[in-house]
Amino acid sequence: MKPTQVYLTGKNVLDAARERINFVFDNFENIHVSISGGKDSTVLAHLALIEARNRNRKIGLFFIDEEVVYQSTVDQIEYLMSLYPENTNRLWLQIPFHLTNATSFDESQLVCWEPGKHKQWMRSKGKGNILAAPWAKEDEVIHSSKGEGILGFYDVIENWERCYENTAFLIGLRGTESPNRWRTMVKNPVNIGGENVYWATRKGKNVSMYPIYDWNFHDIWKYIGDQALKYSKIYDNQFMKGMPINEMRVSSLIHEKSFKSLCDLPEFEPKTFEKLCSRIKGMSFAQETGKDAKMFKVRKLPKNFKSWIAYRDFLLETYADAEKKHRFVNRFAKQLVNEFVARQQCRQLVLNDYENNLPVDNKPDPREALIKYYMENI
Amino acid sequence: MIYLGIENLKKQGIIERYCLANNIIKVVILTPEKFAFKYDKTISETVYYPQIIEYKFFYRLLQEISQGTLIIINECLRTQNRHDLTYNCIRHYLTQTKHKIIFQYLPIIDTPQDFMTLFDFDTQSRWKREKFDIDLLQESEIVISKRDIAFNFIEITADDKLKSSYQAKKQKLFAEIGIKDPHTLPRNLYLIAGKAKLGHIDPSKQYLGRNNRFKIEAMHKYKQDDYPETPFTVFELPHNFIDYTDFLALSAQDEVDVLATDIKADQWYCKRYQEWKERLDETYTSLFNR
């Protein structure tokens, strides 16, 4: 395994992260670590818990339970919560909110932990978890584009954070995952105790902090190996299926960016898949066609259509939900009319992305430039 | 070590000398079938290019390849995707032994970047993310037998009737392009130029074309497994450079006559291959100056 990354100053990223976590403990009384069951948040939670134990303090481990997650994720969260219970505040949130279901037009939103449907839940709520929203209904803030009064995943985070003041929310994002993530973390440094902290951003009355923002994936795995930490077995399954180590991730199972996880689910966790099929519509079909170029990948045009524009018009015309159709119509009216854009519009329609979570790259079709070149040169 | 431009007979001598000098127990030759050669001085196994990724070969070879194994990577530059699955499997094989010899007739398929695949093989992929860089090339030992590629264009004038049918076909193809791949446009239009070349066929010569739609007896095609030892005249150039580099590697005929009409698609292909030759020469220059 590669050694941990080292700065030109000789300091490695692990020591740098430990210093950052020390800094957080020095400057904040209240600390929450967001955990997802993935490898990055596992490492971050462990680093923070070790420091909490050294200082005989408590930190919150905050997990928003989407209900439709891998069993391995649930096991991993339970493992983290039980690592150092005397230093852990169990902030395992199991409240109803809406999740986009990209696989069904009939049931485009899943209300996880929906009241009155407890017999259909993937599993029972856990003892000691937070089972009701800890904020007042009248103070609830909703920004999501799901519809008026509909609480989404990011709304839950925002409302949760608004319950606190002067709290450090530690997040296990890493810059090497994408330039956008790196930009999110470092673009607005925060002044804390006279020090300009470039790995943090202010969020209302609190601060979001990213102590492992400079780690690479091999630093994460080395730490997990060195510390003999448990990790989600989904990673082992993905490794055995030949997935490159830097592409392996434990994600949500249903939304429009991650439903591809469904394709491997029957192999990795057959029981979870079985429960999911009876929990929400569209799962079996999405599992079969999630990687199909003509279906959910929207890479190949179905043979009955001569152009992406014609396919888009068909999808719009036959769109199942009249209420949401106007969103697509209005959005597409502002976009260019070409095959390149139309293919992306088809993808939004097939994935029922009325929330516009997969924005269309609205630009001239690159094929047009090539055709023009050939027109002039051959 | 990378050997460029070496013919099969010489390859055997190079392997034999290497085996003797390094106490090699077994030789594994990774090669496309049409470039395969026999080597029986040591225990050897030939694995054809499509088999490289097959589980039944991959896992067995990973167990069998040891520090006493020499891996020959023969004419394996088949795609420009440096992270292609077959290349990745070869990288895995190469982690089992330090002994490897890479043979490739030409250093590129299309651009100098292609050479970096060979460079990766020779350097345990230590610079897998780096681009073609003259300074970096010093990290690899490269033996070059430069191939002087040359095209002698034989100019042919198409008649007006053919030119007007070319224009009509062009308009039809562009009008009907729809969502089809735009690269089909030059491919299809180039075929029309063949009619103008028919009158210039010399029955005593061997020709090379994309297909034998004109039923010419002496016409050979690209993608053949071998070519007779005789000079070829190019009737048509292939669209994909790899088809031409394969022809060169199999025939070793570096200089060819090319029938070239004044039809625009034909001129476009001739210019494209001239530019390709310039890129090839620039790559050679960089390799010599490293």
XYZ file of C-alpha atoms in Angstrom:
668
model
C 0.000 0.000 0.000
C 1.185 3.524 -0.775
C 2.466 5.580 2.167
C 0.302 8.391 3.500
C 0.642 11.568 1.434
C 3.273 13.983 2.687
C 3.457 17.761 2.282
C 6.678 19.444 1.148
C 7.112 20.526 4.758
C 7.451 16.860 5.724
C 4.099 16.676 7.493
C 1.787 13.891 6.360
C -1.950 14.312 5.876
C -2.771 12.146 8.887
C -0.807 14.370 11.272
C -2.313 17.429 9.560
C -5.835 16.027 10.118
C -5.069 15.282 13.786
C -3.879 18.875 14.234
C -7.057 20.163 12.629
C -9.206 18.028 14.909
C -7.242 19.301 17.917
C -7.967 22.796 16.693
C -11.686 22.014 16.488
C -11.731 20.648 20.041
C -9.805 23.715 21.269
C -12.292 26.124 19.725
C -15.702 24.433 19.930
C -17.636 23.042 22.869
C -20.130 21.281 20.667
C -18.953 19.018 17.856
C -21.002 16.865 15.492
C -19.482 14.428 12.995
C -21.679 13.622 10.009
C -21.472 9.932 9.184
C -22.844 7.979 6.238
C -21.453 4.494 6.757
C -18.867 5.093 4.039
C -15.107 4.838 4.432
C -14.378 8.582 4.652
C -16.813 9.333 7.438
C -15.667 6.181 9.248
C -12.112 7.542 9.323
C -13.216 11.025 10.328
C -15.461 9.715 13.115
C -12.629 7.546 14.445
C -10.137 10.440 14.444
C -12.627 12.645 16.291
C -13.609 9.919 18.773
C -9.970 9.277 19.680
C -9.484 12.952 20.434
C -12.767 13.046 22.424
C -11.574 10.089 24.477
C -8.188 11.761 25.110
C -9.980 14.855 26.379
C -12.758 12.964 28.157
C -15.368 14.780 26.101
C -18.411 13.798 24.076
C -19.094 14.384 20.409
C -22.247 13.813 18.388
C -22.249 11.219 15.629
C -24.942 12.439 13.271
C -26.575 10.093 10.803
C -29.642 10.861 8.691
C -31.241 7.479 8.145
C -32.849 7.322 4.684
C -34.434 3.956 5.503
C -33.609 2.578 2.009
C -29.921 1.928 2.610
C -27.663 -1.118 2.532
C -27.882 -3.330 5.620
C -24.080 -2.984 5.680
C -24.517 0.766 6.139
C -26.800 0.220 9.129
C -24.273 -2.243 10.587
C -21.441 0.220 10.053
C -23.320 3.066 11.759
C -24.104 0.816 14.703
C -20.406 -0.121 14.869
C -19.308 3.528 14.952
C -21.917 4.436 17.554
C -20.678 1.627 19.798
C -16.917 2.242 19.406
C -16.600 4.663 22.319
C -20.134 4.992 23.732
C -18.962 7.030 26.703
C -17.669 9.687 24.275
C -20.568 9.489 21.804
C -23.853 11.303 21.563
C -26.044 9.088 19.423
C -27.628 11.427 16.866
C -29.258 8.825 14.622
C -32.148 10.600 12.964
C -35.100 8.485 11.784
C -37.784 10.971 10.812
C -40.078 11.151 7.765
C -38.795 13.133 4.761
C -38.962 12.825 0.989
C -36.422 11.085 -1.238
C -36.509 11.213 -5.024
C -37.249 7.833 -6.577
C -35.779 7.929 -10.088
C -37.169 4.535 -10.991
C -40.930 5.053 -10.963
C -43.346 7.620 -12.389
C -46.187 6.384 -10.177
C -44.185 6.782 -7.020
C -41.683 9.522 -7.775
C -41.061 10.293 -4.116
C -40.417 7.915 -1.279
C -41.417 9.152 2.137
C -38.935 7.345 4.284
C -40.218 6.312 7.719
C -43.691 7.331 6.542
C -46.116 7.366 9.480
C -48.778 4.691 9.276
C -46.714 2.517 6.947
C -44.446 0.963 9.529
C -45.285 -2.533 8.297
C -43.696 -1.639 4.957
C -40.558 -0.048 6.356
C -37.295 -1.716 5.408
C -36.627 -2.307 9.088
C -37.869 -1.114 12.452
C -36.659 2.105 13.971
C -33.840 1.624 16.463
C -33.884 2.075 20.184
C -32.141 5.219 21.367
C -32.520 6.944 17.991
C -34.150 10.334 17.373
C -37.614 9.486 16.078
C -39.197 12.926 15.756
C -37.923 16.156 14.219
C -36.270 18.129 17.027
C -37.337 21.470 15.533
C -40.710 23.224 15.782
C -42.936 22.704 12.749
C -43.610 26.445 12.478
C -39.861 27.172 12.289
C -39.217 24.525 9.639
C -37.285 25.774 6.615
C -37.858 24.163 3.237
C -35.849 25.005 0.131
C -36.149 21.832 -1.888
C -37.706 21.864 -5.331
C -39.831 18.840 -4.556
C -42.909 20.960 -3.995
C -44.466 23.268 -1.461
C -44.168 22.043 2.124
C -42.228 18.907 1.163
C -39.207 18.246 3.326
C -36.179 16.917 1.417
C -32.856 15.452 2.527
C -30.960 18.757 2.472
C -33.831 20.485 4.280
C -33.389 17.982 7.107
C -29.713 18.890 7.349
C -30.452 22.608 7.352
C -33.189 22.355 9.976
C -30.969 20.155 12.119
C -28.137 22.661 11.967
C -30.464 25.527 12.817
C -31.187 23.821 16.130
C -27.598 24.593 17.216
C -25.266 27.540 17.678
C -21.462 27.697 17.714
C -21.276 24.080 16.728
C -18.608 22.511 14.528
C -20.085 20.118 11.981
C -17.291 17.840 10.796
C -17.751 16.408 7.324
C -15.601 13.780 5.604
C -15.469 15.363 2.156
C -12.236 15.022 0.193
C -10.961 17.409 -2.479
C -9.616 14.684 -4.765
C -13.135 13.397 -5.399
C -13.976 16.367 -7.614
C -12.892 19.994 -8.155
C -16.409 21.084 -7.151
C -16.053 19.422 -3.762
C -12.665 21.031 -3.259
C -14.118 24.426 -4.171
C -17.048 23.947 -1.779
C -14.644 23.335 1.065
C -12.018 26.022 0.555
C -13.681 28.934 -1.225
C -14.907 30.757 1.900
C -12.358 30.489 4.731
C -13.627 31.230 8.234
C -11.907 33.265 10.938
C -11.843 31.166 14.097
C -10.007 32.483 17.152
C -8.044 34.922 14.954
C -6.962 32.178 12.582
C -8.112 32.031 8.972
C -9.308 28.455 8.571
C -9.382 27.557 4.877
C -10.765 24.042 5.413
C -14.015 25.345 6.885
C -17.062 27.354 5.786
C -19.536 29.289 7.876
C -23.090 28.023 7.856
C -25.475 30.286 9.731
C -24.457 30.316 13.355
C -22.309 27.222 12.962
C -19.260 26.139 11.002
C -18.860 23.212 8.609
C -15.336 21.808 8.776
C -13.467 19.361 6.571
C -10.456 17.943 8.484
C -9.599 15.254 5.892
C -10.128 17.479 2.843
C -6.582 16.773 1.556
C -6.684 12.965 1.895
C -6.562 10.641 -1.059
C -8.465 7.359 -1.195
C -5.336 5.339 -0.409
C -4.747 7.444 2.742
C -8.238 6.449 3.857
C -7.677 2.748 3.261
C -4.250 2.842 4.891
C -5.739 4.415 8.016
C -8.551 1.845 8.126
C -5.972 -0.929 7.733
C -3.521 0.473 10.282
C -6.258 1.042 12.878
C -7.980 -2.296 12.102
C -11.320 -0.515 11.719
C -14.394 -2.272 10.399
C -15.807 -0.957 7.130
C -18.878 -1.606 5.011
C -18.664 -4.981 3.305
C -20.080 -3.368 0.150
C -16.512 -2.230 -0.563
C -15.296 -5.833 -0.502
C -18.120 -6.844 -2.825
C -17.314 -4.006 -5.217
C -13.618 -4.902 -5.124
C -14.420 -8.536 -5.929
C -16.539 -7.404 -8.863
C -13.497 -5.605 -10.263
C -14.475 -2.023 -9.536
C -11.410 0.291 -9.431
C -10.503 1.183 -5.855
C -10.929 4.928 -6.423
C -14.462 4.483 -7.798
C -15.867 2.349 -5.004
C -18.488 4.090 -2.921
C -21.373 3.247 -0.656
C -24.179 5.478 -1.803
C -27.904 5.831 -1.476
C -29.922 3.242 -3.349
C -32.619 5.126 -5.199
C -32.045 8.759 -6.145
C -31.247 9.855 -9.686
C -27.485 9.927 -9.206
C -27.074 6.646 -7.406
C -29.799 4.231 -8.472
C -27.101 2.341 -10.419
C -26.212 0.754 -7.068
C -29.411 -1.231 -7.530
C -27.875 -3.253 -10.360
C -25.480 -5.040 -8.024
C -27.759 -5.123 -4.991
C -29.250 -8.623 -5.531
C -25.708 -10.020 -5.551
C -24.401 -7.988 -2.621
C -27.435 -7.994 -0.335
C -30.266 -10.178 -1.632
C -32.439 -9.619 1.429
C -32.133 -5.842 1.192
C -33.131 -6.021 -2.466
C -36.133 -8.190 -1.655
C -37.316 -5.750 0.996
C -36.740 -2.809 -1.329
C -38.877 -4.384 -4.047
C -41.826 -4.632 -1.718
C -41.148 -1.192 -0.213
C -41.253 0.967 -3.353
C -42.227 0.698 -7.001
C -39.784 0.493 -9.908
C -36.981 -1.364 -8.142
C -36.974 -4.605 -10.091
C -37.128 -2.859 -13.472
C -34.369 -0.439 -12.482
C -32.217 -3.305 -11.249
C -32.508 -5.033 -14.620
C -32.043 -1.979 -16.828
C -30.021 0.443 -14.678
C -26.965 -0.059 -16.870
C -28.850 -0.510 -20.146
C -27.699 2.017 -22.751
C -31.221 2.347 -24.142
C -32.960 2.625 -20.785
C -31.678 4.389 -17.695
C -28.284 5.294 -19.124
C -30.024 7.004 -22.069
C -26.942 6.565 -24.256
C -28.553 4.859 -27.258
C -31.680 5.996 -29.009
C -34.492 3.418 -28.986
C -34.867 2.172 -32.539
C -38.419 3.480 -33.000
C -37.128 7.043 -32.949
C -35.096 8.866 -35.543
C -33.802 11.608 -33.284
C -33.397 12.497 -29.633
C -35.710 15.428 -30.228
C -38.462 13.061 -31.418
C -37.835 10.762 -28.429
C -37.944 13.727 -26.036
C -41.245 14.909 -27.530
C -42.681 11.407 -27.139
C -41.547 11.197 -23.515
C -43.028 14.607 -22.786
C -46.284 13.797 -24.516
C -46.728 10.578 -22.582
C -45.357 11.862 -19.269
C -47.394 10.262 -16.510
C -47.693 13.104 -14.019
C -49.616 16.063 -15.471
C -48.842 18.157 -12.413
C -45.086 17.962 -12.921
C -45.101 17.987 -16.708
C -45.227 21.781 -16.886
C -41.906 21.957 -15.013
C -40.204 20.086 -17.837
C -42.017 22.075 -20.526
C -41.025 25.401 -18.980
C -37.437 24.294 -18.390
C -36.936 22.920 -21.914
C -38.438 26.068 -23.481
C -35.439 28.019 -22.170
C -32.910 25.565 -23.636
C -31.336 25.156 -27.083
C -32.954 22.868 -29.616
C -30.362 20.345 -30.736
C -29.666 16.622 -30.431
C -26.988 17.063 -27.751
C -29.351 18.958 -25.451
C -32.329 16.744 -26.356
C -30.473 13.593 -25.226
C -29.906 15.126 -21.811
C -33.548 16.204 -21.665
C -34.518 12.600 -22.412
C -32.343 11.521 -19.496
C -34.142 13.942 -17.178
C -37.486 12.605 -18.355
C -36.527 8.931 -18.105
C -35.119 9.507 -14.623
C -38.130 11.634 -13.750
C -35.788 14.419 -12.670
C -38.365 17.182 -12.339
C -36.264 18.619 -9.519
C -33.430 19.346 -12.005
C -30.791 17.545 -9.964
C -29.041 16.473 -13.180
C -28.789 19.838 -14.971
C -28.666 19.934 -18.762
C -25.419 21.175 -20.335
C -27.122 23.730 -22.568
C -24.671 24.237 -25.419
C -24.457 23.750 -29.195
C -24.201 20.157 -30.373
C -20.486 19.228 -30.859
C -21.554 17.043 -33.792
C -22.698 20.141 -35.634
C -19.149 21.540 -35.685
C -17.846 18.225 -37.012
C -20.505 18.035 -39.714
C -19.723 21.636 -40.689
C -16.025 20.767 -40.884
C -16.746 17.826 -43.179
C -19.117 19.919 -45.284
C -16.291 22.364 -45.977
C -13.421 19.894 -46.325
C -14.680 16.842 -48.182
C 13.143 -2.499 -22.824
C 11.211 -1.223 -25.858
C 12.227 -2.271 -29.365
C 10.691 -0.277 -32.206
C 10.583 -1.360 -35.843
C 12.047 -4.840 -35.351
C 11.113 -7.696 -37.703
C 10.068 -11.122 -36.367
C 13.306 -12.995 -37.167
C 15.366 -10.496 -35.203
C 12.904 -10.659 -32.289
C 13.761 -14.315 -31.717
C 17.466 -13.529 -31.423
C 16.806 -10.711 -28.959
C 14.671 -12.986 -26.772
C 17.235 -15.784 -26.871
C 20.063 -13.511 -25.796
C 17.952 -12.034 -22.989
C 16.973 -15.482 -21.696
C 20.577 -16.642 -21.572
C 21.768 -13.511 -19.814
C 19.015 -13.554 -17.171
C 18.398 -17.253 -16.432
C 14.864 -17.091 -17.741
C 12.821 -20.244 -17.095
C 9.730 -19.426 -19.113
C 8.737 -16.939 -21.821
C 5.145 -15.672 -22.058
C 4.387 -13.986 -25.379
C 1.375 -11.659 -25.458
C 0.539 -10.957 -29.085
C -2.263 -10.475 -31.584
C -2.591 -13.744 -33.504
C -1.580 -12.256 -36.824
C 1.711 -10.993 -35.383
C 2.535 -14.231 -33.539
C 5.942 -15.858 -34.026
C 7.447 -19.074 -32.816
C 9.964 -19.190 -30.052
C 11.078 -22.597 -28.817
C 14.516 -22.072 -27.294
C 12.983 -21.898 -23.811
C 9.668 -23.097 -22.396
C 7.217 -20.622 -23.850
C 3.522 -19.890 -24.001
C 1.758 -17.655 -26.487
C -1.341 -15.797 -25.286
C -3.309 -14.094 -28.052
C -4.455 -10.527 -27.534
C -8.182 -11.242 -26.879
C -7.224 -13.935 -24.354
C -5.235 -11.506 -22.200
C -8.396 -10.394 -20.370
C -10.017 -13.820 -20.079
C -10.305 -15.102 -16.519
C -8.975 -18.557 -17.411
C -5.730 -16.963 -18.583
C -5.599 -13.973 -16.259
C -5.758 -15.760 -12.915
C -3.607 -18.693 -14.034
C -0.902 -16.387 -15.409
C -0.909 -14.287 -12.257
C -0.111 -17.466 -10.336
C 2.432 -18.783 -12.813
C 4.411 -15.680 -13.767
C 7.395 -15.473 -11.450
C 10.724 -13.655 -11.301
C 12.082 -16.270 -13.720
C 9.510 -15.388 -16.371
C 10.118 -13.098 -19.326
C 7.021 -11.365 -20.711
C 7.078 -10.413 -24.386
C 4.557 -7.744 -25.332
C 4.447 -8.047 -29.075
C 2.585 -5.485 -31.236
C 0.045 -4.945 -28.457
C -0.560 -1.258 -29.139
C -4.122 -1.840 -30.341
C -6.102 1.066 -28.911
C -5.402 4.680 -28.006
C -7.139 4.318 -24.649
C -4.213 4.129 -22.247
C -6.502 2.739 -19.542
C -8.000 0.007 -21.683
C -8.883 -3.205 -19.835
C -6.369 -5.297 -21.811
C -3.586 -2.856 -20.983
C -4.567 -2.990 -17.321
C -4.380 -6.795 -17.358
C -0.919 -6.617 -18.938
C 0.104 -4.229 -16.150
C -0.988 -6.839 -13.616
C 1.137 -9.488 -15.331
C 4.097 -7.126 -15.322
C 3.935 -6.673 -11.557
C 4.961 -10.355 -11.184
C 8.339 -10.043 -12.919
C 10.907 -7.429 -13.835
C 11.720 -9.190 -17.113
C 9.872 -7.802 -20.097
C 10.556 -6.914 -23.715
C 8.185 -4.754 -25.725
C 8.181 -5.034 -29.507
C 6.231 -2.545 -31.618
C 6.709 -1.778 -35.290
C 5.712 1.904 -35.096
C 5.731 3.972 -31.893
C 2.246 5.426 -32.421
C -1.187 4.666 -33.806
C -2.158 8.300 -34.329
C -0.540 10.698 -31.870
C 2.667 10.761 -29.761
C 0.520 10.115 -26.655
C 0.013 6.540 -27.895
C 3.657 5.798 -27.160
C 2.972 6.293 -23.459
C 1.166 2.941 -23.354
C 4.426 1.228 -24.318
C 6.284 3.477 -21.898
C 3.903 2.413 -19.099
C 4.604 -1.243 -19.816
C 8.318 -0.644 -19.559
C 8.188 1.455 -16.387
C 5.723 -0.508 -14.195
C 3.192 2.270 -14.924
C 4.963 4.617 -12.520
C 4.065 7.605 -14.728
C 0.624 6.403 -15.798
C -0.879 9.855 -15.406
C 1.895 11.753 -17.234
C 1.656 12.880 -20.830
C 4.239 12.336 -23.567
C 7.262 14.268 -22.385
C 10.763 14.135 -23.849
C 12.374 14.365 -20.377
C 10.287 11.519 -18.997
C 11.310 9.247 -21.874
C 14.795 8.963 -20.374
C 13.285 6.610 -17.809
C 12.908 3.942 -20.466
C 15.469 2.064 -22.539
C 14.361 2.283 -26.163
C 16.031 0.643 -29.163
C 14.847 2.230 -32.390
C 14.997 0.909 -35.895
C 13.406 3.884 -37.597
C 10.887 3.185 -40.335
C 10.928 5.827 -43.086
C 7.296 5.923 -44.081
C 6.659 7.529 -47.473
C 3.653 8.085 -49.731
C 4.172 8.632 -53.476
C 0.886 10.055 -54.665
C -0.062 9.198 -58.266
C -2.402 11.936 -59.399
C -5.566 10.969 -61.237
C -8.137 13.377 -62.643
C -11.763 12.384 -62.196
C -14.194 13.181 -65.010
C -16.998 15.709 -64.654
C -19.687 13.038 -64.511
C -18.072 11.424 -61.491
C -17.565 14.781 -59.812
C -21.223 15.674 -60.212
C -22.296 12.279 -58.874
C -19.938 12.923 -55.942
C -21.682 16.228 -55.252
C -25.113 14.597 -55.441
C -24.045 11.828 -53.046
C -22.513 14.394 -50.712
C -25.732 16.379 -50.516
C -27.749 13.221 -49.896
C -25.425 11.989 -47.141
C -25.380 15.319 -45.328
C -29.145 15.674 -45.626
C -29.685 12.220 -44.152
C -26.994 12.277 -41.467
C -29.563 12.519 -38.640
C -27.986 11.128 -35.495
C -25.517 8.942 -37.395
C -21.814 9.211 -36.683
C -20.450 12.175 -38.739
C -17.266 10.183 -39.425
C -19.301 8.025 -41.816
C -19.412 11.024 -44.191
C -15.777 10.951 -45.418
C -15.764 7.147 -45.332
C -18.723 6.888 -47.683
C -17.706 9.717 -49.988
C -14.169 8.385 -50.363
C -15.524 5.187 -51.891
C -16.818 7.144 -54.904
C -13.257 8.106 -55.834
C -12.566 4.398 -56.468
C -14.446 4.580 -59.769
C -11.980 7.153 -61.096
C -9.063 4.889 -60.170
C -10.384 1.824 -61.992
C -8.984 2.989 -65.346
C -5.506 3.210 -63.818
C -5.295 -0.358 -62.549
C -2.207 -2.162 -63.822
C -2.933 -5.947 -63.873
C 0.719 -6.704 -63.139
C 0.598 -4.914 -59.754
C -0.881 -5.762 -56.361
C -3.308 -3.266 -54.817
C -4.582 -2.489 -51.361
C -8.152 -1.284 -50.803
C -10.905 -1.098 -48.217
C -12.859 -3.908 -49.892
C -13.032 -5.673 -53.222
C -16.284 -4.193 -54.501
C -14.811 -3.864 -58.007
C -13.833 -7.579 -58.146
C -10.212 -6.847 -58.989
C -8.106 -9.998 -58.792
C -4.979 -8.315 -57.454
C -6.835 -6.385 -54.736
C -5.839 -7.061 -51.129
C -7.670 -5.687 -48.123
C -6.669 -4.099 -44.868
C -7.163 -6.369 -41.837
C -5.662 -9.341 -43.663
C -3.558 -11.656 -41.513
C -0.625 -11.590 -43.908
C 0.503 -10.077 -47.179
C 2.596 -11.597 -49.971
C 6.124 -10.292 -50.318
C 5.467 -7.947 -53.197
C 5.198 -4.182 -53.597
C 1.673 -2.866 -53.058
C 0.011 0.188 -54.527
C -2.568 1.775 -52.263
C -5.909 1.934 -54.040
C -7.572 3.466 -50.968
C -6.289 4.522 -47.574
C -8.116 3.130 -44.517
C -10.068 5.445 -42.248
C -8.531 4.081 -39.047
C -4.778 4.546 -38.754
C -4.392 1.238 -36.935
C -5.419 -0.621 -40.100
C -2.566 1.063 -41.930
C -0.030 0.492 -39.141
C -1.027 -3.204 -39.132
C -0.414 -3.373 -42.870
C 3.010 -1.783 -42.401
C 3.962 -4.127 -39.579
C 2.912 -7.200 -41.547
C 4.317 -6.200 -44.941
C 7.278 -4.011 -43.876
C 6.589 -1.978 -47.022
C 7.267 1.464 -45.641
C 7.153 3.296 -48.955
C 4.051 2.959 -51.105
C 2.497 4.424 -54.225
C -0.975 5.835 -53.577
C -3.626 6.424 -56.243
C -5.006 9.897 -55.508
C -7.790 11.582 -57.456
C -8.749 15.248 -57.384
C -12.023 14.391 -55.644
C -12.232 16.321 -52.390
C -12.669 13.366 -50.020
C -9.651 11.680 -51.627
C -7.530 14.792 -51.167
C -8.698 15.016 -47.563
C -7.500 11.461 -46.862
C -4.130 12.073 -48.574
C -3.595 15.206 -46.496
C -4.637 13.345 -43.347
C -2.044 10.648 -43.928
C 0.668 13.176 -44.749
C -0.037 14.851 -41.421
C 0.028 11.464 -39.712
C 3.463 10.800 -41.215
C 4.659 14.161 -39.858
C 3.412 13.238 -36.361
C 5.201 9.929 -36.655
C 8.460 11.601 -37.692
C 8.147 14.107 -34.839
C 7.712 11.224 -32.411
C 10.850 9.562 -33.761
C 12.733 12.842 -33.377
C 11.601 13.132 -29.746
C 12.601 9.554 -29.044
C 16.036 10.043 -30.573
C 16.580 13.331 -28.707
C 15.447 12.113 -25.285
